[in-house]
Amino acid sequence: MPRWVKFLLFLLLGLMIGLIYGWWIDPVRITDTSPWMLGAEYQTEMVLMVAEIYNSSLDLDFATNTLTILFMQSPGNVLDQAVRRAREKGYSPEDILSLQTLSGAYKAIFPGEFP
Amino acid sequence: MSRGARFVDPILAVTVGLFIGILVSWWIAPNTKVDSTPAGLHPAYQEEYRLLVATSYGISHNLDRARSRLSLLNDIDQAKALINLALKIRSGQFISSIFPAIKDVVVYDLAFLAYDLELPPPTPELESAGTSRPTGMLPTRTYLPFTLLSRQAVCNEFSRDTLARIQVKDSLEQQIPDLEILVTWEGGQQRFFTGFKPEMGMGYADFIMDPGIIYTIQIPPPNLALIGLKAPDCQSNDGTIYTGGVLLVFQQP
């Protein structure tokens, strides 16, 4: 076998080891993240907390501002996703109702955002 | 090719490959699909998360859920983290972006969640007998009148401080955090809260008394007024007189 072929094979071996190590064994750790980078289930939990507070205070400004600040996107989308995930993950009916109540209140005020 | 040179090529090739692999997997195309948990949030967002948990707890009184939510932050001491946040808010070191106009009730929620987290869980016997209290309906939430349990002079010849040390407890001997105390004197008044020196106890607060000034202490509501509080005179070993402090313990009956 030519020398350069051997070199190339060993190079590929090293490359594979490096990739496996960097992608799976010790991947880049995400720290100092923002809420919108959280895993879906954690985002849903945060939205649920906002919904719980809304259902007590009925302060829609607080709820929409909070969702916008935390998730950097339209509160309507955030709420729709949270309701869907809550259903998928088997949240309690009370939790789903909390989310739906806030979502409904938001849609009533901002109907143009929804088709 | 010499025997040594036969090993140089493979080692060099593997090393170069390894370097390229690490370079690609860490910098050029990192695997960033790892879901982040609340523990990975920026510290400021972690504080916002705590605020949300505490405020939500103030509404639902679901301690298990609050504990579970806080556990995602991997705090060593969840209660202490909440109290630290309350202190930072009170002192202006932290301004929430989601609660820009911090209301007292938010700090109150933080303090009470911290307090409830520290309580021992209900015993199984009580649960089975159906007599356990739902969390959030603890007696400290409904302010019962306080009585002055003890009042004693604190004479420390070395520090010679004139601190009025105040401890507030509920009927179960648990110290009560974030309780507002009003101190008035001729020409002035000061409001402060228990729990700002957690190392002294969650129901502890103090203020410096000026010699000769007569103070009135009130714990609302309903107001209990301790009238005529004055820094006591103490005597040192060599017979000199100096001004000392006091320790006041208030408790719900």
CSV table of N, CA and C in Angstrom, one decimal, chain A residues 3-70:
chain,number,residue,atom,x,y,z
A,3,ARG,N,2.5,4.8,0.7
A,3,ARG,CA,2.6,5.5,2.0
A,3,ARG,C,1.5,6.6,2.2
A,4,TRP,N,1.2,7.3,1.1
A,4,TRP,CA,0.2,8.4,1.3
A,4,TRP,C,-1.2,7.8,1.6
A,5,VAL,N,-1.5,6.6,1.1
A,5,VAL,CA,-2.8,6.0,1.4
A,5,VAL,C,-2.9,5.7,2.9
A,6,LYS,N,-1.8,5.1,3.4
A,6,LYS,CA,-1.7,4.8,4.8
A,6,LYS,C,-1.9,6.0,5.6
A,7,PHE,N,-1.2,7.1,5.2
A,7,PHE,CA,-1.3,8.3,5.9
A,7,PHE,C,-2.8,8.8,6.0
A,8,LEU,N,-3.4,8.8,4.8
A,8,LEU,CA,-4.8,9.2,4.7
A,8,LEU,C,-5.7,8.4,5.5
A,9,LEU,N,-5.5,7.1,5.6
A,9,LEU,CA,-6.4,6.2,6.4
A,9,LEU,C,-6.2,6.6,7.9
A,10,PHE,N,-5.0,6.8,8.3
A,10,PHE,CA,-4.8,7.2,9.7
A,10,PHE,C,-5.4,8.6,10.0
A,11,LEU,N,-5.3,9.4,9.0
A,11,LEU,CA,-5.8,10.8,9.2
A,11,LEU,C,-7.3,10.7,9.4
A,12,LEU,N,-8.0,9.8,8.6
A,12,LEU,CA,-9.4,9.7,8.7
A,12,LEU,C,-9.8,9.0,10.0
A,13,LEU,N,-9.0,8.1,10.5
A,13,LEU,CA,-9.2,7.5,11.8
A,13,LEU,C,-9.2,8.6,12.9
A,14,GLY,N,-8.2,9.4,12.8
A,14,GLY,CA,-8.1,10.5,13.8
A,14,GLY,C,-9.2,11.5,13.7
A,15,LEU,N,-9.6,11.8,12.5
A,15,LEU,CA,-10.7,12.7,12.3
A,15,LEU,C,-12.0,12.1,12.9
A,16,MET,N,-12.2,10.8,12.7
A,16,MET,CA,-13.4,10.2,13.2
A,16,MET,C,-13.4,10.2,14.7
A,17,ILE,N,-12.3,9.9,15.3
A,17,ILE,CA,-12.2,9.9,16.8
A,17,ILE,C,-12.5,11.4,17.3
A,18,GLY,N,-11.9,12.3,16.6
A,18,GLY,CA,-12.1,13.7,17.0
A,18,GLY,C,-13.6,14.1,16.9
A,19,LEU,N,-14.2,13.7,15.8
A,19,LEU,CA,-15.6,14.1,15.6
A,19,LEU,C,-16.5,13.4,16.7
A,20,ILE,N,-16.2,12.1,16.9
A,20,ILE,CA,-17.0,11.4,17.9
A,20,ILE,C,-16.9,12.1,19.3
A,21,TYR,N,-15.6,12.4,19.6
A,21,TYR,CA,-15.4,13.0,20.9
A,21,TYR,C,-16.1,14.4,21.0
A,22,GLY,N,-16.0,15.2,20.0
A,22,GLY,CA,-16.5,16.6,20.0
A,22,GLY,C,-18.0,16.7,19.8
A,23,TRP,N,-18.6,15.7,19.2
A,23,TRP,CA,-20.0,15.7,18.9
A,23,TRP,C,-20.8,15.0,20.0
A,24,TRP,N,-20.3,13.9,20.5
A,24,TRP,CA,-21.1,13.0,21.4
A,24,TRP,C,-20.5,12.9,22.8
A,25,ILE,N,-19.2,12.6,22.9
A,25,ILE,CA,-18.6,12.4,24.2
A,25,ILE,C,-18.5,13.7,25.0
A,26,ASP,N,-18.0,14.7,24.4
A,26,ASP,CA,-17.9,16.0,25.1
A,26,ASP,C,-18.3,17.1,24.2
A,27,PRO,N,-19.6,17.2,23.9
A,27,PRO,CA,-20.1,18.2,23.0
A,27,PRO,C,-20.0,19.6,23.6
A,28,VAL,N,-20.2,20.6,22.7
A,28,VAL,CA,-20.2,22.0,23.2
A,28,VAL,C,-21.3,22.2,24.2
A,29,ARG,N,-21.0,22.7,25.3
A,29,ARG,CA,-22.1,22.9,26.3
A,29,ARG,C,-22.6,24.3,26.2
A,30,ILE,N,-24.0,24.3,26.1
A,30,ILE,CA,-24.6,25.6,25.9
A,30,ILE,C,-24.9,26.2,27.3
A,31,THR,N,-24.2,27.3,27.6
A,31,THR,CA,-24.5,27.9,29.0
A,31,THR,C,-24.9,29.4,28.7
A,32,ASP,N,-25.4,30.0,29.8
A,32,ASP,CA,-25.9,31.4,29.7
A,32,ASP,C,-26.9,31.5,28.5
A,33,THR,N,-27.8,30.6,28.4
A,33,THR,CA,-28.8,30.7,27.3
A,33,THR,C,-29.9,31.6,27.7
A,34,SER,N,-30.8,31.7,26.7
A,34,SER,CA,-32.0,32.5,26.9
A,34,SER,C,-33.2,31.5,26.9
A,35,PRO,N,-34.3,32.0,27.5
A,35,PRO,CA,-35.4,31.0,27.6
A,35,PRO,C,-35.9,30.5,26.2
A,36,TRP,N,-35.8,31.2,25.2
A,36,TRP,CA,-36.2,30.7,23.9
A,36,TRP,C,-35.3,29.6,23.4
A,37,MET,N,-34.1,29.3,24.0
A,37,MET,CA,-33.3,28.2,23.7
A,37,MET,C,-33.5,27.0,24.5
A,38,LEU,N,-34.4,27.1,25.5
A,38,LEU,CA,-34.7,26.0,26.3
A,38,LEU,C,-35.4,24.8,25.5
A,39,GLY,N,-35.3,23.6,26.1
A,39,GLY,CA,-36.0,22.5,25.5
A,39,GLY,C,-37.5,22.8,25.5
A,40,ALA,N,-38.2,22.1,24.6
A,40,ALA,CA,-39.6,22.4,24.4
A,40,ALA,C,-40.4,22.2,25.7
A,41,GLU,N,-40.1,21.1,26.5
A,41,GLU,CA,-40.8,20.9,27.7
A,41,GLU,C,-40.6,22.0,28.8
A,42,TYR,N,-39.4,22.5,28.8
A,42,TYR,CA,-39.1,23.6,29.8
A,42,TYR,C,-39.8,24.9,29.4
A,43,GLN,N,-39.8,25.1,28.0
A,43,GLN,CA,-40.5,26.3,27.6
A,43,GLN,C,-42.0,26.2,27.9
A,44,THR,N,-42.6,25.0,27.7
A,44,THR,CA,-44.0,24.9,28.1
A,44,THR,C,-44.2,25.1,29.5
A,45,GLU,N,-43.3,24.7,30.4
A,45,GLU,CA,-43.5,24.9,31.8
A,45,GLU,C,-43.4,26.4,32.1
A,46,MET,N,-42.5,27.1,31.5
A,46,MET,CA,-42.5,28.6,31.7
A,46,MET,C,-43.7,29.3,31.3
A,47,VAL,N,-44.2,28.9,30.1
A,47,VAL,CA,-45.4,29.5,29.6
A,47,VAL,C,-46.6,29.2,30.5
A,48,LEU,N,-46.6,28.0,31.1
A,48,LEU,CA,-47.7,27.6,32.0
A,48,LEU,C,-47.6,28.5,33.2
A,49,MET,N,-46.4,28.8,33.7
A,49,MET,CA,-46.3,29.7,34.9
A,49,MET,C,-46.9,31.0,34.6
A,50,VAL,N,-46.6,31.5,33.4
A,50,VAL,CA,-47.1,32.8,33.0
A,50,VAL,C,-48.7,32.7,32.9
A,51,ALA,N,-49.2,31.6,32.4
A,51,ALA,CA,-50.6,31.4,32.3
A,51,ALA,C,-51.3,31.4,33.7
A,52,GLU,N,-50.6,30.7,34.6
A,52,GLU,CA,-51.1,30.6,36.0
A,52,GLU,C,-51.2,32.0,36.6
A,53,ILE,N,-50.2,32.8,36.4
A,53,ILE,CA,-50.2,34.2,36.9
A,53,ILE,C,-51.3,35.0,36.3
A,54,TYR,N,-51.4,34.8,34.9
A,54,TYR,CA,-52.5,35.5,34.2
A,54,TYR,C,-53.9,35.2,34.8
A,55,ASN,N,-54.1,33.9,35.0
A,55,ASN,CA,-55.4,33.5,35.4
A,55,ASN,C,-55.8,34.0,36.8
A,56,SER,N,-54.8,34.4,37.5
A,56,SER,CA,-55.1,35.0,38.8
A,56,SER,C,-55.2,36.5,38.7
A,57,SER,N,-54.3,37.1,37.9
A,57,SER,CA,-54.3,38.6,37.9
A,57,SER,C,-55.1,39.2,36.7
A,58,LEU,N,-55.3,38.4,35.7
A,58,LEU,CA,-56.0,38.8,34.5
A,58,LEU,C,-55.3,40.0,33.9
A,59,ASP,N,-54.0,40.0,34.1
A,59,ASP,CA,-53.2,41.1,33.5
A,59,ASP,C,-52.6,40.7,32.2
A,60,LEU,N,-53.3,40.9,31.1
A,60,LEU,CA,-52.9,40.5,29.8
A,60,LEU,C,-51.6,41.2,29.4
A,61,ASP,N,-51.4,42.4,29.7
A,61,ASP,CA,-50.2,43.1,29.4
A,61,ASP,C,-49.0,42.4,30.0
A,62,PHE,N,-49.1,42.1,31.2
A,62,PHE,CA,-48.0,41.4,31.9
A,62,PHE,C,-47.7,40.1,31.1
A,63,ALA,N,-48.7,39.3,30.8
A,63,ALA,CA,-48.5,38.0,30.2
A,63,ALA,C,-47.9,38.1,28.8
A,64,THR,N,-48.4,39.1,28.0
A,64,THR,CA,-47.9,39.2,26.6
A,64,THR,C,-46.4,39.8,26.7
A,65,ASN,N,-46.2,40.7,27.5
A,65,ASN,CA,-44.8,41.3,27.6
A,65,ASN,C,-43.9,40.2,28.1
A,66,THR,N,-44.3,39.4,29.1
A,66,THR,CA,-43.4,38.4,29.6
A,66,THR,C,-43.0,37.4,28.5
A,67,LEU,N,-44.1,36.9,27.8
A,67,LEU,CA,-43.8,35.9,26.8
A,67,LEU,C,-42.9,36.5,25.7
A,68,THR,N,-43.2,37.8,25.3
A,68,THR,CA,-42.3,38.4,24.3
A,68,THR,C,-40.9,38.5,24.7
A,69,ILE,N,-40.7,38.9,25.9
A,69,ILE,CA,-39.3,39.1,26.5
A,69,ILE,C,-38.6,37.8,26.6
A,70,LEU,N,-39.3,36.8,27.0
A,70,LEU,CA,-38.7,35.5,27.3
A,70,LEU,C,-38.4,34.7,26.0
